[in-house]
Short mmCIF file of N, CA and C in Angstrom, two decimals:
data_model
loop_
_atom_site.label_atom_id
_atom_site.label_comp_id
_atom_site.label_asym_id
_atom_site.label_seq_id
_atom_site.Cartn_x
_atom_site.Cartn_y
_atom_site.Cartn_z
N VAL A 191 127.73 175.53 87.03
CA VAL A 191 127.93 174.63 85.83
C VAL A 191 127.01 173.39 86.37
N SER A 192 126.38 172.73 85.51
CA SER A 192 125.78 171.46 85.58
C SER A 192 126.44 170.51 84.43
N PHE A 193 126.64 169.35 85.04
CA PHE A 193 126.74 168.18 83.72
C PHE A 193 125.52 167.13 83.17
N ILE A 194 125.36 166.64 82.39
CA ILE A 194 124.80 165.55 81.54
C ILE A 194 125.23 164.66 81.32
N VAL A 195 124.40 163.56 81.04
CA VAL A 195 124.88 162.27 81.09
C VAL A 195 124.48 162.08 79.40
N ASP A 196 125.73 162.36 79.04
CA ASP A 196 125.86 161.47 77.29
C ASP A 196 126.00 159.83 76.80
N THR A 197 124.97 159.34 76.91
CA THR A 197 125.01 157.88 76.90
C THR A 197 125.54 157.22 75.98
N GLN A 198 125.66 157.96 75.00
CA GLN A 198 126.46 158.00 73.76
C GLN A 198 128.08 158.07 73.41
N HIS A 199 128.27 158.76 74.22
CA HIS A 199 129.82 159.15 74.54
C HIS A 199 130.56 157.82 74.94
N VAL A 200 131.87 157.85 74.12
CA VAL A 200 132.72 156.94 74.35
C VAL A 200 133.57 156.36 75.78
N GLN A 201 132.97 157.18 76.48
CA GLN A 201 133.38 157.39 78.10
C GLN A 201 132.25 156.87 78.91
N TYR A 202 131.32 156.65 78.23
CA TYR A 202 130.25 156.24 79.56
C TYR A 202 130.27 154.89 79.52
N CYS A 203 129.95 154.91 80.73
CA CYS A 203 130.51 153.35 81.15
C CYS A 203 129.04 153.18 82.03
N ALA A 204 128.16 152.22 81.53
CA ALA A 204 126.90 151.60 82.28
C ALA A 204 127.18 150.26 82.80
N GLY A 205 126.05 149.94 83.47
CA GLY A 205 126.39 148.90 84.76
C GLY A 205 127.53 148.52 85.52
N LEU A 206 128.38 149.59 85.85
CA LEU A 206 129.31 149.39 86.89
C LEU A 206 128.70 149.62 88.23
N THR A 207 129.46 148.42 88.92
CA THR A 207 129.20 148.42 90.58
C THR A 207 129.08 149.98 91.05
N LEU A 208 128.32 149.73 92.23
CA LEU A 208 128.58 151.17 93.08
C LEU A 208 129.62 151.18 93.37
N GLU A 209 130.57 150.20 93.99
CA GLU A 209 131.84 150.36 94.72
C GLU A 209 133.02 150.16 93.37
N ASN A 210 133.03 149.60 92.13
CA ASN A 210 133.72 150.39 91.37
C ASN A 210 133.46 151.81 90.68
N GLN A 211 132.43 152.25 90.72
CA GLN A 211 132.34 153.48 90.31
C GLN A 211 132.98 154.65 91.47
N ALA A 212 132.86 154.20 92.80
CA ALA A 212 133.94 154.43 94.05
C ALA A 212 134.95 154.51 94.01
N GLY A 213 135.67 153.88 93.39
CA GLY A 213 137.19 153.17 93.04
C GLY A 213 137.55 154.26 92.16
N ILE A 214 136.62 154.66 90.78
CA ILE A 214 137.05 155.49 89.60
C ILE A 214 137.10 156.70 90.14
N ILE A 215 136.36 157.06 90.92
CA ILE A 215 135.88 158.25 91.72
C ILE A 215 136.64 159.01 92.33
N ALA A 216 137.02 158.44 93.45
CA ALA A 216 138.24 158.61 94.29
C ALA A 216 139.66 158.66 93.65
N HIS A 217 139.88 158.57 92.67
CA HIS A 217 141.20 158.70 91.94
C HIS A 217 141.40 159.36 90.66
N ALA A 218 140.05 159.48 90.05
CA ALA A 218 140.16 160.73 88.95
C ALA A 218 140.11 161.76 88.68
N VAL A 219 140.49 162.33 87.79
CA VAL A 219 141.07 164.05 87.79
C VAL A 219 140.57 164.25 86.27
N GLY A 220 139.83 165.13 86.13
CA GLY A 220 139.28 165.81 85.05
C GLY A 220 139.66 167.10 84.35
N GLY A 221 139.20 167.66 83.85
CA GLY A 221 139.59 169.13 82.99
C GLY A 221 139.13 170.24 84.22
N ARG A 222 138.11 170.02 85.04
CA ARG A 222 137.62 170.96 85.98
C ARG A 222 138.52 170.47 87.41
N GLY A 223 139.00 169.44 87.58
CA GLY A 223 139.40 168.93 88.69
C GLY A 223 139.23 167.86 89.24
N PRO A 224 139.18 167.17 90.58
CA PRO A 224 139.42 165.83 90.73
C PRO A 224 137.79 165.32 91.42
N ASN A 225 137.84 164.10 90.88
CA ASN A 225 136.36 163.67 90.69
C ASN A 225 135.45 163.52 91.90
N ASP A 226 136.31 163.34 92.83
CA ASP A 226 135.91 163.31 94.14
C ASP A 226 134.90 164.79 95.20
N GLU A 227 135.74 165.83 94.29
CA GLU A 227 135.07 166.73 94.93
C GLU A 227 134.13 167.27 94.41
N TYR A 228 133.83 166.71 92.93
CA TYR A 228 132.50 167.02 92.34
C TYR A 228 131.19 166.09 93.21
N LEU A 229 131.49 165.07 93.14
CA LEU A 229 130.79 163.68 93.62
C LEU A 229 130.41 164.99 95.21
N LEU A 230 131.27 164.84 96.21
CA LEU A 230 131.23 165.17 97.48
C LEU A 230 130.33 166.87 97.46
N ASN A 231 130.50 167.77 96.47
CA ASN A 231 129.86 169.16 96.44
C ASN A 231 128.34 169.11 95.89
N THR A 232 128.41 167.87 94.96
CA THR A 232 127.38 167.39 94.27
C THR A 232 126.18 166.78 95.39
N ALA A 233 126.65 165.79 96.15
CA ALA A 233 125.94 165.35 97.48
C ALA A 233 125.63 166.25 98.21
N THR A 234 126.46 166.92 98.83
CA THR A 234 126.05 168.21 100.08
C THR A 234 124.80 168.88 99.07
N HIS A 235 124.91 169.45 98.07
CA HIS A 235 124.17 170.22 97.49
C HIS A 235 122.58 169.55 97.56
N LEU A 236 122.72 168.34 97.27
CA LEU A 236 121.50 167.54 97.15
C LEU A 236 120.62 167.92 98.85
N ARG A 237 121.63 166.94 99.60
CA ARG A 237 121.03 167.04 100.80
C ARG A 237 120.34 168.54 101.24
N GLU A 238 121.32 169.64 100.81
CA GLU A 238 120.89 171.26 101.20
C GLU A 238 119.46 171.35 101.06
N PHE A 239 118.86 170.73 99.71
CA PHE A 239 117.62 170.79 98.46
C PHE A 239 117.14 170.11 99.08
N GLY A 240 117.15 169.44 100.23
CA GLY A 240 115.98 168.14 100.38
C GLY A 240 115.52 166.51 99.88
N ILE A 241 116.80 166.48 99.22
CA ILE A 241 116.70 165.56 97.70
C ILE A 241 117.59 164.26 98.35
N HIS A 242 116.73 163.61 98.67
CA HIS A 242 117.44 162.08 99.34
C HIS A 242 118.14 160.87 98.21
N ASP A 243 119.24 160.74 97.82
CA ASP A 243 119.23 160.33 96.80
C ASP A 243 120.34 158.88 97.69
N PRO A 244 119.77 157.71 97.59
CA PRO A 244 120.97 156.84 98.75
C PRO A 244 121.85 156.23 98.04
N ASP A 245 121.98 156.15 96.79
CA ASP A 245 123.73 155.82 96.12
C ASP A 245 124.31 157.08 96.20
N MET A 246 123.74 157.96 95.91
CA MET A 246 124.83 159.50 96.23
C MET A 246 125.50 159.50 97.38
N ASP A 247 124.51 159.17 98.56
CA ASP A 247 125.10 159.15 100.15
C ASP A 247 126.36 158.06 99.75
N TRP A 248 125.91 156.78 99.40
CA TRP A 248 126.82 155.92 99.83
C TRP A 248 128.08 155.91 99.05
N LEU A 249 127.95 156.49 97.50
CA LEU A 249 129.08 156.88 96.87
C LEU A 249 130.25 157.73 97.85
N SER A 250 129.03 158.51 98.17
CA SER A 250 130.35 160.28 99.09
C SER A 250 130.64 159.39 100.44
N ASP A 251 130.24 158.68 100.76
CA ASP A 251 130.69 157.91 102.05
C ASP A 251 131.76 156.84 101.72
N ARG A 252 131.88 155.85 100.75
CA ARG A 252 132.73 155.08 100.14
C ARG A 252 133.50 155.79 99.53
N VAL A 253 133.47 156.59 98.51
CA VAL A 253 134.77 157.36 98.62
C VAL A 253 135.78 158.04 99.37
N ARG A 254 134.74 158.73 100.50
CA ARG A 254 135.58 159.69 101.56
C ARG A 254 136.59 158.20 102.47
N GLN A 255 136.07 157.18 102.76
CA GLN A 255 136.52 156.14 103.22
C GLN A 255 137.83 155.72 102.46
N ILE A 256 137.71 155.70 101.16
CA ILE A 256 138.81 155.24 99.99
C ILE A 256 140.14 156.15 100.13
N ASN A 257 139.85 157.44 100.25
CA ASN A 257 140.48 158.50 100.54
C ASN A 257 141.18 158.75 101.54
N ASP A 258 140.21 158.57 102.63
CA ASP A 258 141.06 158.83 103.97
C ASP A 258 142.13 157.09 104.18
N ASN A 259 141.65 155.68 103.82
CA ASN A 259 142.97 155.16 103.66
C ASN A 259 144.12 155.15 102.73
N ALA A 260 143.96 155.93 101.81
CA ALA A 260 145.32 155.90 101.15
C ALA A 260 145.85 157.11 101.23
N ALA A 261 145.07 157.89 102.31
CA ALA A 261 146.21 159.07 103.10
C ALA A 261 146.92 158.63 104.60
N GLN A 262 146.30 157.30 104.81
CA GLN A 262 146.95 156.60 105.80
C GLN A 262 148.35 156.13 106.06
#
């Protein structure tokens, strides 16, 4: 399954900082499951294919930190 961005969709949010994105992703759940799982799986697969995405790496690390802090 792959997802694409529809910039005309009512839920599309342009201009959010990476920190704000991380906070949303860490806690959001959609029809296909937790958003953090989707993010972490995507980041892992990008690395496996040799694709370097600094923002994706930062978001993955930050979402893990947020979730680790929430679990404590």
